[in-house]
């Protein structure tokens, strides 16, 4: 191998820790020619895991094993520099706000971003990836944070997973009602959201583009009535006009005029419905 090729290989091995991923776009941007990909694969320095996607072997994972979704997201965020984040119930679960976290292939991984590669859906991951654009908020970067991950995945250096704060994540999750999320699950999660920050919630609600999502947020907030709710005034936000039908067989919430399950309408409020 020439000195030039050896140097480029070393740069790849330095940038890509064991078990992490890169794609053909990143390799070519870093001066690695297409024909060199095949050479790296043949020599065992990279493993092809999908068309145009490569993993640096870690010496333990067999090719047929599922790739850990956290390593995949970290690769996209920290190596390939793609603009995306973990959100919704996945971000809530990672920060300890979910009552249960499905394991194995049944785990749902909610990924939001404007730069989600098409090959992500083709990878064999230990979870089911669901992707969304960052369209819920006018300010797409509002309410994002970096958080350490558990010890199941060895994150190199100080890499942290970019994800939604609980304040943003609960709004992202509520936005999936009722088709892709359940009122019961979010009700259980909301019960534990006792430390949300009203200032950030105010910013997010002001930036939120969906009337449905904002109305439902206040339905949950009033039902649980955590201390932070006293610092939010629903009348200060654009909640639209008129009734909104959301589910069949429910009741119109007297304050927020949206159809919700009957148990979300307080008994003392039913006379106003």
Coordinates of C-alpha atoms in Angstrom, one line a residue:
X1 CA 0.0 0.0 0.0
X2 CA 1.3 3.4 -1.0
X3 CA 2.2 6.0 1.7
X4 CA -0.6 8.2 0.5
X5 CA -3.2 5.4 0.8
X6 CA -1.8 4.4 4.2
X7 CA -2.2 7.9 5.4
X8 CA -5.8 8.1 4.3
X9 CA -6.5 4.8 5.9
X10 CA -5.0 6.0 9.1
X11 CA -7.2 9.1 9.0
X12 CA -10.3 6.9 8.6
X13 CA -9.3 4.6 11.5
X14 CA -8.6 7.6 13.7
X15 CA -12.0 9.2 12.9
X16 CA -14.1 6.1 13.1
X17 CA -14.0 4.2 16.4
X18 CA -14.6 0.4 16.5
X19 CA -18.2 -0.5 15.9
X20 CA -19.1 2.9 14.4
X21 CA -20.3 3.8 10.9
X22 CA -19.4 6.0 7.9
X23 CA -21.1 6.3 4.5
X24 CA -19.7 6.6 1.0
X25 CA -20.4 10.4 1.0
X26 CA -18.2 10.9 4.1
X27 CA -15.4 8.7 2.7
X28 CA -15.3 10.5 -0.6
X29 CA -15.3 13.9 1.1
X30 CA -12.3 12.7 3.0
X31 CA -10.4 11.8 -0.1
X32 CA -11.1 8.0 -0.2
X33 CA -11.8 6.9 -3.7
X34 CA -14.6 4.4 -4.6
X35 CA -12.2 1.7 -5.6
X36 CA -10.4 2.1 -2.2
X37 CA -13.7 1.2 -0.4
X38 CA -13.6 -2.3 -1.8
X39 CA -9.9 -2.7 -0.9
X40 CA -10.7 -1.7 2.7
X41 CA -13.6 -4.2 2.8
X42 CA -11.5 -7.0 1.3
X43 CA -8.8 -6.4 3.8
X44 CA -11.3 -6.4 6.7
X45 CA -10.7 -2.8 7.8
X46 CA -14.3 -1.9 7.0
X47 CA -17.5 -4.1 6.8
X48 CA -20.2 -3.2 4.3
X49 CA -23.5 -3.1 6.3
X50 CA -25.7 -1.7 3.5
X51 CA -25.2 -0.2 0.1
X52 CA -22.8 2.7 0.6
X53 CA -22.6 2.3 4.4
X54 CA -19.6 0.8 6.2
X55 CA -18.9 -0.2 9.8
X56 CA -15.4 -0.4 11.4
X57 CA -15.3 -3.9 12.9
X58 CA -14.9 -4.0 16.6
X59 CA -13.6 -7.6 16.8
X60 CA -16.7 -8.9 18.6
X61 CA -19.7 -8.2 16.4
X62 CA -20.4 -10.7 13.6
X63 CA -21.6 -9.3 10.3
X64 CA -25.1 -10.7 10.9
X65 CA -25.6 -9.0 14.2
X66 CA -27.8 -6.0 14.6
X67 CA -26.1 -2.6 14.8
X68 CA -26.8 -0.7 18.0
X69 CA -29.0 2.3 17.1
X70 CA -27.2 4.5 19.5
X71 CA -23.9 3.9 17.8
X72 CA -25.6 4.6 14.5
X73 CA -26.9 8.0 15.7
X74 CA -23.6 8.9 17.3
X75 CA -21.9 8.1 14.0
X76 CA -24.3 10.3 12.1
X77 CA -24.0 13.2 14.5
X78 CA -20.3 13.2 15.5
X79 CA -18.6 11.6 12.4
X80 CA -20.8 12.4 9.5
X81 CA -22.0 15.7 11.0
X82 CA -25.6 15.2 10.0
X83 CA -28.2 17.5 11.4
X84 CA -30.6 15.2 13.3
X85 CA -31.6 14.3 16.8
X86 CA -33.3 11.7 19.0
X87 CA -36.8 12.9 19.9
X88 CA -40.3 12.1 21.2
X89 CA -40.8 9.2 23.5
X90 CA -37.3 7.9 22.7
X91 CA -35.7 11.0 24.1
X92 CA -38.0 10.9 27.1
X93 CA -37.0 7.2 27.7
X94 CA -33.3 8.0 27.5
X95 CA -33.7 10.7 30.2
X96 CA -35.6 8.4 32.5
X97 CA -39.2 9.6 31.9
X98 CA -40.6 6.5 30.3
X99 CA -42.3 3.8 32.5
X100 CA -41.0 1.1 30.1
X101 CA -38.5 0.9 27.3
X102 CA -39.2 -1.8 24.7
X103 CA -36.2 -4.0 24.0
X104 CA -34.9 -5.6 20.8
X105 CA -36.4 -5.1 17.4
X106 CA -39.6 -3.8 19.0
X107 CA -37.9 -0.7 20.3
X108 CA -39.0 2.5 18.5
X109 CA -36.4 5.0 17.8
X110 CA -37.8 8.4 16.8
X111 CA -35.2 10.4 14.8
X112 CA -35.9 14.0 13.7
X113 CA -33.9 16.0 11.2
X114 CA -33.5 17.7 7.9
X115 CA -30.5 15.6 7.0
X116 CA -31.6 12.0 7.5
X117 CA -29.9 9.7 5.0
X118 CA -32.1 7.3 3.0
X119 CA -29.8 4.4 3.9
X120 CA -30.8 4.6 7.6
X121 CA -34.0 2.7 6.8
X122 CA -32.0 -0.1 5.2
X123 CA -29.8 -0.8 8.2
X124 CA -30.3 -3.8 10.5
X125 CA -30.6 -2.1 13.8
X126 CA -31.6 -3.3 17.3
X127 CA -34.7 -1.0 17.1
X128 CA -37.2 0.3 14.6
X129 CA -36.3 3.8 13.3
X130 CA -39.2 6.2 12.7
X131 CA -38.1 9.5 11.0
X132 CA -39.7 12.9 11.0
X133 CA -38.7 16.3 9.6
X134 CA -38.0 19.2 12.0
X135 CA -41.2 21.0 11.1
X136 CA -43.1 21.1 14.4
X137 CA -41.3 24.2 15.6
X138 CA -40.4 27.4 13.7
X139 CA -37.1 27.5 15.6
X140 CA -35.8 24.0 14.7
X141 CA -32.9 24.1 17.2
X142 CA -35.0 25.1 20.2
X143 CA -35.0 22.6 23.1
X144 CA -32.2 20.4 22.0
X145 CA -29.5 19.1 24.4
X146 CA -26.7 16.6 24.5
X147 CA -26.9 13.8 27.0
X148 CA -24.7 10.9 28.0
X149 CA -25.8 7.4 27.1
X150 CA -25.8 4.3 29.1
X151 CA -23.0 1.8 29.3
X152 CA -24.4 -0.5 26.7
X153 CA -22.6 1.4 24.0
X154 CA -19.0 2.6 24.5
X155 CA -19.0 6.2 23.3
X156 CA -15.5 7.5 22.4
X157 CA -14.0 10.5 24.1
X158 CA -16.8 12.8 25.3
X159 CA -19.4 12.0 22.6
X160 CA -22.9 12.6 23.7
X161 CA -26.2 11.9 22.0
X162 CA -28.0 15.0 20.6
X163 CA -31.7 14.7 21.7
X164 CA -34.7 16.7 22.6
X165 CA -35.0 18.1 26.1
X166 CA -38.1 16.6 28.0
X167 CA -39.9 19.8 27.2
X168 CA -39.5 19.5 23.5
X169 CA -39.8 15.7 23.5
X170 CA -43.2 15.6 25.1
X171 CA -44.5 18.0 22.5
X172 CA -43.0 15.9 19.7
X173 CA -44.7 12.8 21.3
X174 CA -48.1 14.6 21.7
X175 CA -47.9 15.5 18.0
X176 CA -48.1 11.8 17.2
X177 CA -51.5 11.4 18.8
X178 CA -53.7 9.5 18.1
X179 CA -52.3 7.5 15.1
X180 CA -48.8 6.7 16.3
X181 CA -49.0 7.2 20.0
X182 CA -51.5 6.4 22.7
X183 CA -53.2 8.7 25.2
X184 CA -52.6 6.1 28.0
X185 CA -48.8 5.9 27.4
X186 CA -48.4 9.7 27.3
X187 CA -50.6 10.1 30.3
X188 CA -48.3 7.8 32.3
X189 CA -45.2 9.6 31.1
X190 CA -46.8 13.0 31.8
X191 CA -47.4 12.0 35.4
X192 CA -43.6 12.0 36.0
X193 CA -42.9 15.3 34.2
X194 CA -42.8 17.2 37.5
X195 CA -39.6 19.3 36.8
X196 CA -40.3 20.8 33.3
X197 CA -39.0 24.3 32.9
X198 CA -41.9 26.8 32.2
X199 CA -39.6 29.3 30.5
X200 CA -38.5 26.7 27.9
X201 CA -42.0 25.4 27.6
X202 CA -43.2 29.0 26.8
X203 CA -40.6 29.3 24.1
X204 CA -41.5 25.9 22.6
X205 CA -45.2 26.5 22.7
X206 CA -44.7 29.9 21.1
X207 CA -42.6 28.3 18.3
X208 CA -44.9 25.3 17.9
X209 CA -46.7 25.3 14.5
X210 CA -49.5 22.8 15.3
X211 CA -52.7 24.0 17.0
X212 CA -53.7 20.4 17.8
X213 CA -50.4 19.7 19.6
X214 CA -50.6 22.9 21.7
X215 CA -54.2 22.2 22.7
X216 CA -53.4 18.6 23.7
X217 CA -50.4 19.7 25.7
X218 CA -52.6 21.9 27.9
X219 CA -55.2 19.1 28.2
X220 CA -52.4 16.9 29.7
X221 CA -51.0 19.9 31.7
X222 CA -54.3 20.7 33.3
X223 CA -55.1 17.1 34.1
X224 CA -51.8 16.6 36.0
X225 CA -51.4 20.2 37.2
X226 CA -47.7 20.0 38.1
X227 CA -46.3 23.1 39.8
X228 CA -44.8 24.4 36.6
X229 CA -48.3 24.6 35.0
X230 CA -49.2 27.5 37.3
X231 CA -46.6 29.6 35.4
X232 CA -48.1 28.9 32.0
X233 CA -51.1 30.8 30.7
X234 CA -52.8 29.0 27.8
X235 CA -54.5 32.3 26.7
X236 CA -51.1 33.6 25.8
X237 CA -50.7 31.2 23.0
X238 CA -52.3 30.9 19.6
X239 CA -54.7 27.9 20.1
X240 CA -56.8 28.6 17.0
X241 CA -60.6 28.7 16.9
X242 CA -63.4 26.2 16.7
X243 CA -63.7 22.6 17.8
X244 CA -61.2 19.9 16.6
X245 CA -62.3 16.3 16.1
X246 CA -59.4 14.0 17.0
X247 CA -60.8 10.6 18.0
X248 CA -64.2 8.9 17.8
X249 CA -66.3 8.2 20.9
X250 CA -64.6 10.8 23.0
X251 CA -65.6 14.2 24.5
X252 CA -64.9 17.7 23.5
X253 CA -62.7 19.2 26.2
X254 CA -64.5 22.2 27.6
X255 CA -61.5 24.5 27.8
X256 CA -59.5 23.5 24.7
X257 CA -62.3 22.4 22.4
X258 CA -60.6 19.2 21.1
X259 CA -62.0 15.7 21.1
X260 CA -60.2 13.5 23.7
X261 CA -60.9 10.3 25.6
X262 CA -63.7 10.7 28.2
X263 CA -61.3 10.3 31.2
X264 CA -59.4 13.4 30.1
X265 CA -62.4 15.6 30.7
X266 CA -62.7 16.2 34.4
X267 CA -66.1 15.3 35.9
X268 CA -66.7 18.8 37.2
X269 CA -66.0 20.2 33.8
X270 CA -68.5 18.1 31.8
X271 CA -71.3 20.5 32.3
X272 CA -69.4 23.0 30.3
X273 CA -68.8 20.7 27.4

